[in-house]
XYZ file of C-alpha atoms in Angstrom:
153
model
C -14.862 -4.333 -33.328
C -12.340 -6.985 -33.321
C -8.623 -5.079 -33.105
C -6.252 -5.982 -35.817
C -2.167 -6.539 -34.281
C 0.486 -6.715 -36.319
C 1.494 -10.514 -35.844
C 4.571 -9.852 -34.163
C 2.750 -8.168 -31.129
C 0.703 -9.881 -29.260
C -3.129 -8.418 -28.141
C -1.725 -7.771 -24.272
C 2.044 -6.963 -23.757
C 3.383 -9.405 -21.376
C 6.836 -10.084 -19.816
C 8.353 -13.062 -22.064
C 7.105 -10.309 -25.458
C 9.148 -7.901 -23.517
C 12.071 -10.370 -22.869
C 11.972 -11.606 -26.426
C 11.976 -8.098 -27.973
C 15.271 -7.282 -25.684
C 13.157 -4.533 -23.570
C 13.969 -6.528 -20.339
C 16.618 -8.897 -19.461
C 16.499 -12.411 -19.549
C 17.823 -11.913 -16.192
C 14.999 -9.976 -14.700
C 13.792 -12.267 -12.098
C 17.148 -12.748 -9.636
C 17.298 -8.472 -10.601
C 13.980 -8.011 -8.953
C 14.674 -10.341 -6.145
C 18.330 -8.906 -5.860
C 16.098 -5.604 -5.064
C 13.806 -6.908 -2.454
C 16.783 -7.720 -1.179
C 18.186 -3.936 -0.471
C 14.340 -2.685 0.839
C 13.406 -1.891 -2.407
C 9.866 -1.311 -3.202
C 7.354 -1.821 -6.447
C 8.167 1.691 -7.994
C 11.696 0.334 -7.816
C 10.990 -2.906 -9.792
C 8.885 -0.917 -12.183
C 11.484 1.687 -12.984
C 13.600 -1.476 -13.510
C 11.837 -3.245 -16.101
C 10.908 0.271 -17.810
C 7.504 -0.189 -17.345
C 4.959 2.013 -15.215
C 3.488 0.650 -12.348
C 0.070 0.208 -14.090
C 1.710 -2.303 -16.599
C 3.158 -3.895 -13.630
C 0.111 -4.009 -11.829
C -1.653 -5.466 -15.090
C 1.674 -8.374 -15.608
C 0.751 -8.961 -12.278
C -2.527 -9.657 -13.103
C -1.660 -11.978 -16.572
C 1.005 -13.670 -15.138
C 1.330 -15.602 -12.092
C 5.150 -15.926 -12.423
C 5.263 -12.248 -12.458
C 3.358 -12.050 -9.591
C 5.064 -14.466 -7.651
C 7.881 -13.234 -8.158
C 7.281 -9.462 -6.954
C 5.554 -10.656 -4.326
C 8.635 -12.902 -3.166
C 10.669 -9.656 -3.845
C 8.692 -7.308 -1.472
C 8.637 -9.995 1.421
C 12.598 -9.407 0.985
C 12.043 -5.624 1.214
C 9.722 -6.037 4.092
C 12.047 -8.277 5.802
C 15.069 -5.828 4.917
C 12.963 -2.842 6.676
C 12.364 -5.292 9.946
C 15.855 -6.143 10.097
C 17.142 -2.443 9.711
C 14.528 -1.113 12.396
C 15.076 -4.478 14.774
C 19.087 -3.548 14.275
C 18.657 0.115 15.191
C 17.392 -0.771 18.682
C 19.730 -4.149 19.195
C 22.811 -1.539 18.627
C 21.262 1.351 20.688
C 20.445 3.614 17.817
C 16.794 3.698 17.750
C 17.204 7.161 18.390
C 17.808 7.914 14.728
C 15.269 5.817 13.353
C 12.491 8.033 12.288
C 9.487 5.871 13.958
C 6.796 7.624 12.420
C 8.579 7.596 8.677
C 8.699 3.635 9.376
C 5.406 3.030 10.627
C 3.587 5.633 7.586
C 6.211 3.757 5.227
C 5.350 0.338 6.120
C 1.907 0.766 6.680
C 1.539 2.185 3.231
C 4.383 0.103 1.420
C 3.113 -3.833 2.967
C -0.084 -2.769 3.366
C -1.563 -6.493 3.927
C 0.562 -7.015 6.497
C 0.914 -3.414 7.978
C -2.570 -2.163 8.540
C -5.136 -0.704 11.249
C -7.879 -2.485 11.237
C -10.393 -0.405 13.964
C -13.735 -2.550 14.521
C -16.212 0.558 15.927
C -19.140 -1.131 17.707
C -21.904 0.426 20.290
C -23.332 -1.574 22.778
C -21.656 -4.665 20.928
C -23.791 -4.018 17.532
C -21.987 -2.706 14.682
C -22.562 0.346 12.619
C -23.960 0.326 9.340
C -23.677 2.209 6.509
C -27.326 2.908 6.617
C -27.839 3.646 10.242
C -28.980 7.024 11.301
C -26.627 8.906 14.513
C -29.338 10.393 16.568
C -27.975 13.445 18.382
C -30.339 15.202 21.212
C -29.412 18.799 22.130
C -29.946 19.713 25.165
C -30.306 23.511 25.740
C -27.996 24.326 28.662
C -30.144 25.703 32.248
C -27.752 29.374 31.786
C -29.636 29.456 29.073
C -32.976 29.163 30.166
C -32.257 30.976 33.283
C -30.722 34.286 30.696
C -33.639 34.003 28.742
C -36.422 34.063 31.868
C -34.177 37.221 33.085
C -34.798 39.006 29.887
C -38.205 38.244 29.696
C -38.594 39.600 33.313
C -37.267 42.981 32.559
């Protein structure tokens, strides 16, 4: 079933709708870059605009200015965080950087850049989904040796 908008709405919201209709400002691309700037993160930019970060995540999607933009705004946050941590321990205050906050926050915040990647192999062969872990259990000797004693008396 075909959906019926009202002309003045388009099918899909998108950013220049939202710009036209006064919900965001004209300005909105130095303001997001201006926040990448200070550290801040997507949640950040998404409470700016008054959007969620689904819609974001869909703009994102719709619009490759959009998407250019907030990703030029979190390389700025990134490189914020790197400068604050690098600073910390050129000054001698790495003591009150929190390294496990940072390395949880940026792992989970950039996570392109920021993750763990852990290749498990055996013998040099990868695992696969559909391979089968065979485990042999070997009955200790104390065992053996309790249960011949029992048998015995």
């Amino acid at each position: 079933m075909e959906q019926n908008n009202p002309p003045h709405r388009p099918t899909y919201v998108n950013l220049d709708w939202l710009v036209e209709r006064g919900k965001v400002l004209p300005t909105w691309e130095e303001d997001i870059l201006n926040l990448g700037r200070e550290g801040k993160n997507k949640m950040y930019f998404a409470n700016y605009l008054n959007i969620s970060r689904d819609v974001m995540y869909k703009l994102m999607d719709r619009d490759p200015k959009f998407k250019k933009v907030i990703n030029k705004a979190m390389e700025l946050s990134e490189e914020w965080w790197i400068e604050k941590g690098r600073k910390a321990w050129e000054e001698g205050n790495s003591q009150k950087l929190n390294s496990n906050f940072f390395k949880y926050y940026m792992s989970n915040v950039y996570r392109d850049s920021w993750k763990t990647n852990i290749d498990i192999t055996t013998d040099g062969d990868k695992i696969k989904q559909d391979d089968k872990i065979k485990i042999e259990i070997i009955r200790p000797i104390i065992d053996e040796e309790n249960d011949d004693q029992s048998e015995n008396k």
